Amino acid sequence: MLGTISLAVLASFPALCARAAQSENKPACPGGDPGITLPSGFCATIFADKIGHARHIAVADNGVVYVNTWSGRYYGKRGKTHEGGFLVALQDKNGDGAADVVERFGETPESGGSGGTGVAFYDGAVFAEERDRIVRYALSPGEIAPKAKPEIVISGLPVTGDHPMHPFVIDAGGNLYLDSASATDSCQAENRMPESPGLSPCKELETRGGVWRYDAKKRDQKFSPTERFATGIRNAEGLTVAGDRIYATQHGRDQLAENWPKLYTAQQGADLPAEELLELREGADYGWPECYYDGFQKKLVLAPEYGGDGGKKVGVCAEKQGPVAAFPAHWAPNALLAYRGGQLPTAYHGGFFIAFHGSWDRAPFPQSGYNVVFQPAKDGKPSGDFIAFADGFAGGAKEPGGAAHRPSGLAQGPDGALYVSDDTNGRIWRITYHGDIAQGLEAAPAPAQTTARAKEAGPPEGVNPEAGALEGKSLPVPPGATDAQVALGERIFNGHAAGGTCAGCHGANGKGAPLAPDLTSGKWLWSDGSLKSIREVIAQGVAKPKEYRSPMPPKGGAQLSDSDVAAVAAYVWAIGHQNK
């Protein structure tokens, strides 16, 4: 398989820094244990620590590092949310490889925010993903954290389903390439359910499962199908610019063996499909959901949801665009960086770094990934196998629940240094080189870790059979509310967030049940249909129903916050007005 590398080979290489070749003009590695392994000649410092769930990162021309942190549903209740904004500006003023200035800005939990993934620095401003928007924070002279309110660049981004994040990248001309990942795993009628068929057509592809292109210089752009640049990409979490080319990583689909045990063994489920590096071309279709990439056969094959037979049939996949490089299954490529700096050895120039967040679904076999790899390339085309460039992030065990750190973001500093972020405990590393510029590629020493069989785990977003229920539909948004509130309200209503109980009485999506009325009919028994009155009924409950025998306790008996109640009210209003 392309990119395969053995642990035995990895283990044969010398350790970082203790044996690093030092040049006369470059300082020795700073003291302290960075907690990761690197090839000889490379050094790492802990640039920042415990700053929140650090997702993507960007570095300005003056060396200030910007981080978007996220406390969305992927993280449950892990860790206390930091005071201040979810966006963080970090500056190393004394040059010791660690940030001594930390400033927070942007949305806070109190303002209804939960952070995001995407962040970029362009034309003197910080661009960031916040809820269902991409916003721009202008910087005044001397500022590292903006004081001005943000301008909306794009609004109305889809946030329902399995993949609500929106990574993006901006090229030199101001083209903003945005990931709108799939709402489901493989566009099944019932998401992640055994032998559930794939929907045809897959309505998600109108607004999900691809990369969109916008203009970073414009304001108040609305998300729509019109701006779709490329399709058939389940989750392009890693995006990078390399000259006039755009590249993305694709998170391959899950659960081949779990959902189709008659077609796939457990081993095949762990080894398929390969993760992909894609060169994006306008109008191209990369195959999702009908196809997945088999790294052993080195081709796209038909998915079982669409008539596949376990890897033999190709069908429509012969017409789809394949990857330019492939990597082991389920490693989860969260960030991609085309290296264009001059500090690292020449063997790294023009290649790609990929941050692998790490697998959850290789059980019962050991989980893998949790590293940063380097894919050599020449003239924009991969050349040769990848190497494990940085490892040891997970600590003693490569497990989703036990990993000490999980790589999530990558950025290059103006001096050519490499930055890596971690979304588990909020650490950021700065990696520099102190050896011979002519040194060739060399893999990092393999860290000591457990080889125990993996525990069964589930997707970080949970299993929601109706994750794609709202895709392809256009629900109205009540005055004063947002698309994001309607989407959150849908999840709470149907019991997929905040312990919501609404669907238990009102039926899935509020279509009515013996215990409570149909909320989609437009007939209101206890309110006048306004958002305010719906919110009051939810908060106060219904002690004596008019037409049904069972009372409704306040908040449906769930422990909903005021913002949860507002979200449910927005969703109930939306489904009650969708036919008007």
GROMACS .gro file of N, CA and C in nm, residues 110-251:
model
  426
  110GLU      N    1  -2.064   3.291   2.706
  110GLU     CA    2  -2.171   3.381   2.749
  110GLU      C    3  -2.244   3.443   2.631
  111SER      N    4  -2.174   3.459   2.518
  111SER     CA    5  -2.237   3.516   2.399
  111SER      C    6  -2.298   3.409   2.310
  112GLY      N    7  -2.297   3.285   2.358
  112GLY     CA    8  -2.357   3.176   2.282
  112GLY      C    9  -2.262   3.102   2.192
  113GLY      N   10  -2.134   3.133   2.199
  113GLY     CA   11  -2.036   3.068   2.113
  113GLY      C   12  -1.984   2.937   2.171
  114SER      N   13  -1.925   2.857   2.085
  114SER     CA   14  -1.856   2.736   2.129
  114SER      C   15  -1.725   2.717   2.055
  115GLY      N   16  -1.682   2.822   1.983
  115GLY     CA   17  -1.557   2.814   1.909
  115GLY      C   18  -1.575   2.748   1.775
  116GLY      N   19  -1.463   2.706   1.716
  116GLY     CA   20  -1.468   2.643   1.585
  116GLY      C   21  -1.336   2.581   1.548
  117THR      N   22  -1.323   2.543   1.422
  117THR     CA   23  -1.201   2.480   1.372
  117THR      C   24  -1.121   2.575   1.283
  118GLY      N   25  -1.184   2.630   1.178
  118GLY     CA   26  -1.112   2.706   1.078
  118GLY      C   27  -1.059   2.839   1.126
  119VAL      N   28  -0.936   2.873   1.082
  119VAL     CA   29  -0.877   3.003   1.111
  119VAL      C   30  -0.771   3.031   1.005
  120ALA      N   31  -0.756   3.158   0.968
  120ALA     CA   32  -0.655   3.197   0.869
  120ALA      C   33  -0.616   3.342   0.893
  121PHE      N   34  -0.498   3.379   0.845
  121PHE     CA   35  -0.454   3.518   0.850
  121PHE      C   36  -0.436   3.565   0.706
  122TYR      N   37  -0.509   3.673   0.671
  122TYR     CA   38  -0.503   3.721   0.533
  122TYR      C   39  -0.525   3.872   0.530
  123ASP      N   40  -0.441   3.941   0.456
  123ASP     CA   41  -0.456   4.084   0.430
  123ASP      C   42  -0.473   4.163   0.560
  124GLY      N   43  -0.388   4.131   0.659
  124GLY     CA   44  -0.387   4.206   0.784
  124GLY      C   45  -0.501   4.179   0.878
  125ALA      N   46  -0.571   4.067   0.860
  125ALA     CA   47  -0.686   4.037   0.945
  125ALA      C   48  -0.691   3.889   0.977
  126VAL      N   49  -0.759   3.857   1.087
  126VAL     CA   50  -0.781   3.718   1.128
  126VAL      C   51  -0.919   3.675   1.079
  127PHE      N   52  -0.924   3.567   1.004
  127PHE     CA   53  -1.050   3.509   0.959
  127PHE      C   54  -1.074   3.384   1.044
  128ALA      N   55  -1.198   3.364   1.089
  128ALA     CA   56  -1.225   3.251   1.177
  128ALA      C   57  -1.365   3.198   1.156
  129GLU      N   58  -1.378   3.069   1.183
  129GLU     CA   59  -1.509   3.003   1.185
  129GLU      C   60  -1.571   3.022   1.323
  130GLU      N   61  -1.693   3.074   1.326
  130GLU     CA   62  -1.769   3.087   1.449
  130GLU      C   63  -1.913   3.044   1.421
  131ARG      N   64  -1.953   2.935   1.483
  131ARG     CA   65  -2.088   2.880   1.463
  131ARG      C   66  -2.113   2.857   1.313
  132ASP      N   67  -2.214   2.922   1.254
  132ASP     CA   68  -2.247   2.897   1.114
  132ASP      C   69  -2.192   3.008   1.024
  133ARG      N   70  -2.083   3.071   1.068
  133ARG     CA   71  -2.029   3.184   0.991
  133ARG      C   72  -1.878   3.178   0.981
  134ILE      N   73  -1.826   3.245   0.877
  134ILE     CA   74  -1.684   3.281   0.871
  134ILE      C   75  -1.680   3.432   0.890
  135VAL      N   76  -1.601   3.478   0.986
  135VAL     CA   77  -1.595   3.620   1.017
  135VAL      C   78  -1.453   3.671   1.001
  136ARG      N   79  -1.441   3.804   0.992
  136ARG     CA   80  -1.311   3.870   0.975
  136ARG      C   81  -1.290   3.969   1.087
  137TYR      N   82  -1.177   3.955   1.158
  137TYR     CA   83  -1.139   4.048   1.263
  137TYR      C   84  -1.025   4.135   1.213
  138ALA      N   85  -1.051   4.262   1.192
  138ALA     CA   86  -0.947   4.355   1.148
  138ALA      C   87  -0.855   4.388   1.265
  139LEU      N   88  -0.727   4.402   1.234
  139LEU     CA   89  -0.627   4.436   1.336
  139LEU      C   90  -0.581   4.579   1.318
  140SER      N   91  -0.578   4.654   1.426
  140SER     CA   92  -0.522   4.789   1.424
  140SER      C   93  -0.371   4.781   1.446
  141PRO      N   94  -0.297   4.883   1.406
  141PRO     CA   95  -0.151   4.880   1.427
  141PRO      C   96  -0.115   4.854   1.572
  142GLY      N   97  -0.024   4.760   1.593
  142GLY     CA   98   0.021   4.727   1.728
  142GLY      C   99  -0.061   4.622   1.799
  143GLU      N  100  -0.178   4.588   1.747
  143GLU     CA  101  -0.262   4.487   1.809
  143GLU      C  102  -0.218   4.347   1.769
  144ILE      N  103  -0.228   4.253   1.862
  144ILE     CA  104  -0.218   4.113   1.823
  144ILE      C  105  -0.352   4.044   1.840
  145ALA      N  106  -0.437   4.098   1.930
  145ALA     CA  107  -0.574   4.051   1.945
  145ALA      C  108  -0.666   4.167   1.910
  146PRO      N  109  -0.754   4.151   1.812
  146PRO     CA  110  -0.837   4.262   1.767
  146PRO      C  111  -0.938   4.307   1.873
  147LYS      N  112  -0.962   4.436   1.876
  147LYS     CA  113  -1.062   4.492   1.966
  147LYS      C  114  -1.194   4.520   1.894
  148ALA      N  115  -1.186   4.536   1.762
  148ALA     CA  116  -1.306   4.568   1.685
  148ALA      C  117  -1.397   4.447   1.671
  149LYS      N  118  -1.526   4.474   1.649
  149LYS     CA  119  -1.621   4.366   1.625
  149LYS      C  120  -1.594   4.304   1.488
  150PRO      N  121  -1.628   4.175   1.473
  150PRO     CA  122  -1.599   4.109   1.345
  150PRO      C  123  -1.698   4.147   1.236
  151GLU      N  124  -1.652   4.138   1.112
  151GLU     CA  125  -1.739   4.151   0.995
  151GLU      C  126  -1.775   4.011   0.947
  152ILE      N  127  -1.898   3.993   0.902
  152ILE     CA  128  -1.940   3.863   0.851
  152ILE      C  129  -1.895   3.848   0.705
  153VAL      N  130  -1.820   3.745   0.679
  153VAL     CA  131  -1.775   3.715   0.543
  153VAL      C  132  -1.873   3.619   0.476
  154ILE      N  133  -1.906   3.509   0.545
  154ILE     CA  134  -2.002   3.409   0.494
  154ILE      C  135  -2.093   3.371   0.609
  155SER      N  136  -2.221   3.355   0.582
  155SER     CA  137  -2.315   3.312   0.685
  155SER      C  138  -2.402   3.199   0.630
  156GLY      N  139  -2.472   3.132   0.722
  156GLY     CA  140  -2.563   3.026   0.681
  156GLY      C  141  -2.497   2.894   0.653
  157LEU      N  142  -2.380   2.868   0.713
  157LEU     CA  143  -2.311   2.741   0.689
  157LEU      C  144  -2.388   2.626   0.754
  158PRO      N  145  -2.394   2.510   0.690
  158PRO     CA  146  -2.466   2.395   0.749
  158PRO      C  147  -2.395   2.346   0.875
  159VAL      N  148  -2.471   2.324   0.981
  159VAL     CA  149  -2.411   2.278   1.106
  159VAL      C  150  -2.483   2.157   1.164
  160THR      N  151  -2.571   2.094   1.086
  160THR     CA  152  -2.640   1.976   1.134
  160THR      C  153  -2.554   1.852   1.110
  161GLY      N  154  -2.593   1.741   1.173
  161GLY     CA  155  -2.532   1.612   1.143
  161GLY      C  156  -2.396   1.589   1.204
  162ASP      N  157  -2.324   1.494   1.144
  162ASP     CA  158  -2.201   1.442   1.203
  162ASP      C  159  -2.082   1.538   1.198
  163HIS      N  160  -2.075   1.623   1.097
  163HIS     CA  161  -1.955   1.704   1.077
  163HIS      C  162  -1.991   1.852   1.066
  164PRO      N  163  -2.003   1.921   1.180
  164PRO     CA  164  -2.047   2.061   1.177
  164PRO      C  165  -1.935   2.162   1.160
  165MET      N  166  -1.809   2.118   1.152
  165MET     CA  167  -1.697   2.212   1.146
  165MET      C  168  -1.672   2.260   1.002
  166HIS      N  169  -1.604   2.376   0.989
  166HIS     CA  170  -1.579   2.435   0.857
  166HIS      C  171  -1.436   2.486   0.847
  167PRO      N  172  -1.339   2.398   0.828
  167PRO     CA  173  -1.203   2.443   0.800
  167PRO      C  174  -1.199   2.517   0.666
  168PHE      N  175  -1.101   2.604   0.649
  168PHE     CA  176  -1.089   2.676   0.522
  168PHE      C  177  -0.946   2.723   0.503
  169VAL      N  178  -0.915   2.766   0.380
  169VAL     CA  179  -0.784   2.820   0.348
  169VAL      C  180  -0.804   2.932   0.249
  170ILE      N  181  -0.717   3.032   0.251
  170ILE     CA  182  -0.727   3.148   0.162
  170ILE      C  183  -0.599   3.156   0.079
  171ASP      N  184  -0.614   3.164  -0.054
  171ASP     CA  185  -0.495   3.173  -0.138
  171ASP      C  186  -0.452   3.319  -0.156
  172ALA      N  187  -0.341   3.340  -0.228
  172ALA     CA  188  -0.285   3.474  -0.241
  172ALA      C  189  -0.380   3.571  -0.310
  173GLY      N  190  -0.470   3.519  -0.396
  173GLY     CA  191  -0.564   3.604  -0.467
  173GLY      C  192  -0.691   3.633  -0.389
  174GLY      N  193  -0.704   3.580  -0.268
  174GLY     CA  194  -0.821   3.605  -0.187
  174GLY      C  195  -0.933   3.504  -0.205
  175ASN      N  196  -0.908   3.395  -0.279
  175ASN     CA  197  -1.007   3.289  -0.289
  175ASN      C  198  -1.010   3.211  -0.159
  176LEU      N  199  -1.129   3.200  -0.101
  176LEU     CA  200  -1.146   3.128   0.025
  176LEU      C  201  -1.210   2.993  -0.005
  177TYR      N  202  -1.136   2.886   0.020
  177TYR     CA  203  -1.184   2.750  -0.005
  177TYR      C  204  -1.231   2.690   0.127
  178LEU      N  205  -1.357   2.647   0.131
  178LEU     CA  206  -1.424   2.612   0.255
  178LEU      C  207  -1.475   2.468   0.249
  179ASP      N  208  -1.450   2.392   0.355
  179ASP     CA  209  -1.501   2.256   0.367
  179ASP      C  210  -1.643   2.259   0.423
  180SER      N  211  -1.736   2.197   0.351
  180SER     CA  212  -1.870   2.172   0.405
  180SER      C  213  -1.886   2.021   0.408
  181ALA      N  214  -1.847   1.962   0.519
  181ALA     CA  215  -1.839   1.816   0.529
  181ALA      C  216  -1.976   1.751   0.536
  182SER      N  217  -1.980   1.621   0.519
  182SER     CA  218  -2.106   1.548   0.514
  182SER      C  219  -2.178   1.549   0.648
  183ALA      N  220  -2.310   1.538   0.642
  183ALA     CA  221  -2.390   1.527   0.762
  183ALA      C  222  -2.395   1.384   0.813
  184THR      N  223  -2.362   1.288   0.727
  184THR     CA  224  -2.369   1.146   0.762
  184THR      C  225  -2.238   1.077   0.726
  185ASP      N  226  -2.229   0.950   0.764
  185ASP     CA  227  -2.110   0.872   0.732
  185ASP      C  228  -2.106   0.836   0.583
  186SER      N  229  -2.218   0.784   0.531
  186SER     CA  230  -2.220   0.737   0.392
  186SER      C  231  -2.355   0.760   0.324
  187CYS      N  232  -2.427   0.863   0.366
  187CYS     CA  233  -2.555   0.902   0.307
  187CYS      C  234  -2.656   0.787   0.306
  188GLN      N  235  -2.661   0.715   0.417
  188GLN     CA  236  -2.760   0.608   0.430
  188GLN      C  237  -2.898   0.664   0.464
  189ALA      N  238  -2.999   0.585   0.439
  189ALA     CA  239  -3.135   0.622   0.480
  189ALA      C  240  -3.140   0.639   0.631
  190GLU      N  241  -3.070   0.551   0.703
  190GLU     CA  242  -3.052   0.565   0.848
  190GLU      C  243  -2.903   0.565   0.875
  191ASN      N  244  -2.853   0.677   0.919
  191ASN     CA  245  -2.709   0.697   0.934
  191ASN      C  246  -2.644   0.596   1.027
  192ARG      N  247  -2.538   0.531   0.980
  192ARG     CA  248  -2.456   0.437   1.057
  192ARG      C  249  -2.532   0.315   1.105
  193MET      N  250  -2.642   0.281   1.040
  193MET     CA  251  -2.720   0.164   1.078
  193MET      C  252  -2.688   0.046   0.987
  194PRO      N  253  -2.683  -0.078   1.043
  194PRO     CA  254  -2.648  -0.197   0.965
  194PRO      C  255  -2.737  -0.215   0.842
  195GLU      N  256  -2.671  -0.231   0.727
  195GLU     CA  257  -2.734  -0.265   0.599
  195GLU      C  258  -2.838  -0.163   0.553
  196SER      N  259  -2.832  -0.042   0.606
  196SER     CA  260  -2.921   0.063   0.557
  196SER      C  261  -2.869   0.110   0.421
  197PRO      N  262  -2.955   0.116   0.319
  197PRO     CA  263  -2.908   0.152   0.185
  197PRO      C  264  -2.871   0.299   0.174
  198GLY      N  265  -2.791   0.330   0.072
  198GLY     CA  266  -2.757   0.469   0.045
  198GLY      C  267  -2.869   0.538  -0.030
  199LEU      N  268  -2.889   0.667  -0.001
  199LEU     CA  269  -2.992   0.744  -0.069
  199LEU      C  270  -2.944   0.785  -0.208
  200SER      N  271  -3.034   0.778  -0.305
  200SER     CA  272  -3.000   0.816  -0.441
  200SER      C  273  -3.117   0.891  -0.503
  201PRO      N  274  -3.101   1.018  -0.532
  201PRO     CA  275  -2.976   1.093  -0.516
  201PRO      C  276  -2.949   1.126  -0.370
  202CYS      N  277  -2.825   1.152  -0.340
  202CYS     CA  278  -2.785   1.192  -0.205
  202CYS      C  279  -2.807   1.343  -0.193
  203LYS      N  280  -2.916   1.381  -0.125
  203LYS     CA  281  -2.952   1.523  -0.117
  203LYS      C  282  -2.846   1.606  -0.045
  204GLU      N  283  -2.769   1.539   0.040
  204GLU     CA  284  -2.664   1.612   0.112
  204GLU      C  285  -2.570   1.685   0.018
  205LEU      N  286  -2.546   1.626  -0.098
  205LEU     CA  287  -2.445   1.680  -0.188
  205LEU      C  288  -2.480   1.819  -0.242
  206GLU      N  289  -2.603   1.864  -0.219
  206GLU     CA  290  -2.638   2.000  -0.259
  206GLU      C  291  -2.566   2.103  -0.173
  207THR      N  292  -2.548   2.070  -0.046
  207THR     CA  293  -2.488   2.167   0.046
  207THR      C  294  -2.377   2.107   0.132
  208ARG      N  295  -2.345   1.979   0.115
  208ARG     CA  296  -2.247   1.911   0.200
  208ARG      C  297  -2.157   1.823   0.112
  209GLY      N  298  -2.055   1.765   0.177
  209GLY     CA  299  -1.971   1.667   0.109
  209GLY      C  300  -1.887   1.726  -0.003
  210GLY      N  301  -1.829   1.845   0.019
  210GLY     CA  302  -1.747   1.906  -0.084
  210GLY      C  303  -1.677   2.029  -0.034
  211VAL      N  304  -1.613   2.100  -0.128
  211VAL     CA  305  -1.541   2.223  -0.099
  211VAL      C  306  -1.606   2.336  -0.177
  212TRP      N  307  -1.629   2.447  -0.109
  212TRP     CA  308  -1.692   2.566  -0.167
  212TRP      C  309  -1.588   2.677  -0.182
  213ARG      N  310  -1.609   2.766  -0.278
  213ARG     CA  311  -1.516   2.877  -0.300
  213ARG      C  312  -1.588   3.012  -0.288
  214TYR      N  313  -1.529   3.100  -0.207
  214TYR     CA  314  -1.584   3.235  -0.187
  214TYR      C  315  -1.471   3.338  -0.202
  215ASP      N  316  -1.506   3.464  -0.189
  215ASP     CA  317  -1.411   3.574  -0.201
  215ASP      C  318  -1.386   3.632  -0.063
  216ALA      N  319  -1.263   3.618  -0.013
  216ALA     CA  320  -1.231   3.668   0.121
  216ALA      C  321  -1.238   3.820   0.130
  217LYS      N  322  -1.241   3.888   0.017
  217LYS     CA  323  -1.245   4.034   0.018
  217LYS      C  324  -1.386   4.089   0.027
  218LYS      N  325  -1.486   4.003   0.011
  218LYS     CA  326  -1.626   4.047   0.015
  218LYS      C  327  -1.686   4.021   0.152
  219ARG      N  328  -1.796   4.090   0.182
  219ARG     CA  329  -1.865   4.073   0.309
  219ARG      C  330  -2.009   4.027   0.283
  220ASP      N  331  -2.067   3.967   0.384
  220ASP     CA  332  -2.209   3.929   0.383
  220ASP      C  333  -2.245   3.836   0.268
  221GLN      N  334  -2.158   3.740   0.239
  221GLN     CA  335  -2.190   3.638   0.140
  221GLN      C  336  -2.275   3.529   0.206
  222LYS      N  337  -2.369   3.473   0.132
  222LYS     CA  338  -2.457   3.370   0.184
  222LYS      C  339  -2.416   3.234   0.128
  223PHE      N  340  -2.410   3.136   0.216
  223PHE     CA  341  -2.377   3.001   0.172
  223PHE      C  342  -2.490   2.947   0.085
  224SER      N  343  -2.453   2.887  -0.029
  224SER     CA  344  -2.553   2.828  -0.118
  224SER      C  345  -2.485   2.725  -0.208
  225PRO      N  346  -2.563   2.641  -0.277
  225PRO     CA  347  -2.504   2.542  -0.369
  225PRO      C  348  -2.426   2.605  -0.483
  226THR      N  349  -2.452   2.731  -0.514
  226THR     CA  350  -2.392   2.796  -0.631
  226THR      C  351  -2.240   2.800  -0.624
  227GLU      N  352  -2.185   2.818  -0.505
  227GLU     CA  353  -2.040   2.837  -0.491
  227GLU      C  354  -1.963   2.705  -0.474
  228ARG      N  355  -2.026   2.593  -0.495
  228ARG     CA  356  -1.955   2.465  -0.479
  228ARG      C  357  -1.843   2.455  -0.581
  229PHE      N  358  -1.723   2.423  -0.533
  229PHE     CA  359  -1.604   2.413  -0.618
  229PHE      C  360  -1.576   2.268  -0.658
  230ALA      N  361  -1.587   2.177  -0.563
  230ALA     CA  362  -1.564   2.034  -0.589
  230ALA      C  363  -1.656   1.954  -0.499
  231THR      N  364  -1.694   1.834  -0.543
  231THR     CA  365  -1.791   1.754  -0.470
  231THR      C  366  -1.738   1.614  -0.444
  232GLY      N  367  -1.817   1.533  -0.370
  232GLY     CA  368  -1.779   1.395  -0.344
  232GLY      C  369  -1.668   1.379  -0.243
  233ILE      N  370  -1.656   1.476  -0.148
  233ILE     CA  371  -1.552   1.471  -0.046
  233ILE      C  372  -1.621   1.466   0.090
  234ARG      N  373  -1.608   1.354   0.158
  234ARG     CA  374  -1.681   1.333   0.283
  234ARG      C  375  -1.645   1.437   0.388
  235ASN      N  376  -1.517   1.463   0.405
  235ASN     CA  377  -1.474   1.559   0.507
  235ASN      C  378  -1.334   1.606   0.472
  236ALA      N  379  -1.324   1.723   0.410
  236ALA     CA  380  -1.195   1.780   0.369
  236ALA      C  381  -1.140   1.867   0.480
  237GLU      N  382  -1.108   1.804   0.591
  237GLU     CA  383  -1.068   1.883   0.708
  237GLU      C  384  -0.933   1.952   0.689
  238GLY      N  385  -0.844   1.890   0.613
  238GLY     CA  386  -0.716   1.952   0.585
  238GLY      C  387  -0.718   2.019   0.449
  239LEU      N  388  -0.685   2.149   0.443
  239LEU     CA  389  -0.680   2.223   0.317
  239LEU      C  390  -0.552   2.305   0.314
  240THR      N  391  -0.488   2.313   0.196
  240THR     CA  392  -0.365   2.391   0.186
  240THR      C  393  -0.348   2.445   0.045
  241VAL      N  394  -0.274   2.554   0.033
  241VAL     CA  395  -0.242   2.616  -0.095
  241VAL      C  396  -0.097   2.585  -0.129
  242ALA      N  397  -0.073   2.544  -0.252
  242ALA     CA  398   0.063   2.521  -0.301
  242ALA      C  399   0.076   2.589  -0.436
  243GLY      N  400   0.122   2.714  -0.436
  243GLY     CA  401   0.128   2.790  -0.560
  243GLY      C  402  -0.012   2.818  -0.611
  244ASP      N  403  -0.042   2.773  -0.733
  244ASP     CA  404  -0.175   2.792  -0.789
  244ASP      C  405  -0.261   2.667  -0.775
  245ARG      N  406  -0.220   2.575  -0.690
  245ARG     CA  407  -0.295   2.451  -0.669
  245ARG      C  408  -0.352   2.446  -0.528
  246ILE      N  409  -0.468   2.378  -0.515
  246ILE     CA  410  -0.532   2.359  -0.386
  246ILE      C  411  -0.538   2.210  -0.358
  247TYR      N  412  -0.501   2.173  -0.236
  247TYR     CA  413  -0.502   2.032  -0.196
  247TYR      C  414  -0.590   2.015  -0.072
  248ALA      N  415  -0.641   1.894  -0.056
  248ALA     CA  416  -0.724   1.863   0.060
  248ALA      C  417  -0.700   1.719   0.102
  249THR      N  418  -0.724   1.692   0.230
  249THR     CA  419  -0.727   1.554   0.276
  249THR      C  420  -0.872   1.511   0.288
  250GLN      N  421  -0.897   1.384   0.269
  250GLN     CA  422  -1.032   1.330   0.287
  250GLN      C  423  -1.032   1.228   0.399
  251HIS      N  424  -1.119   1.250   0.497
  251HIS     CA  425  -1.146   1.150   0.599
  251HIS      C  426  -1.230   1.041   0.534
   0.00000   0.00000   0.00000
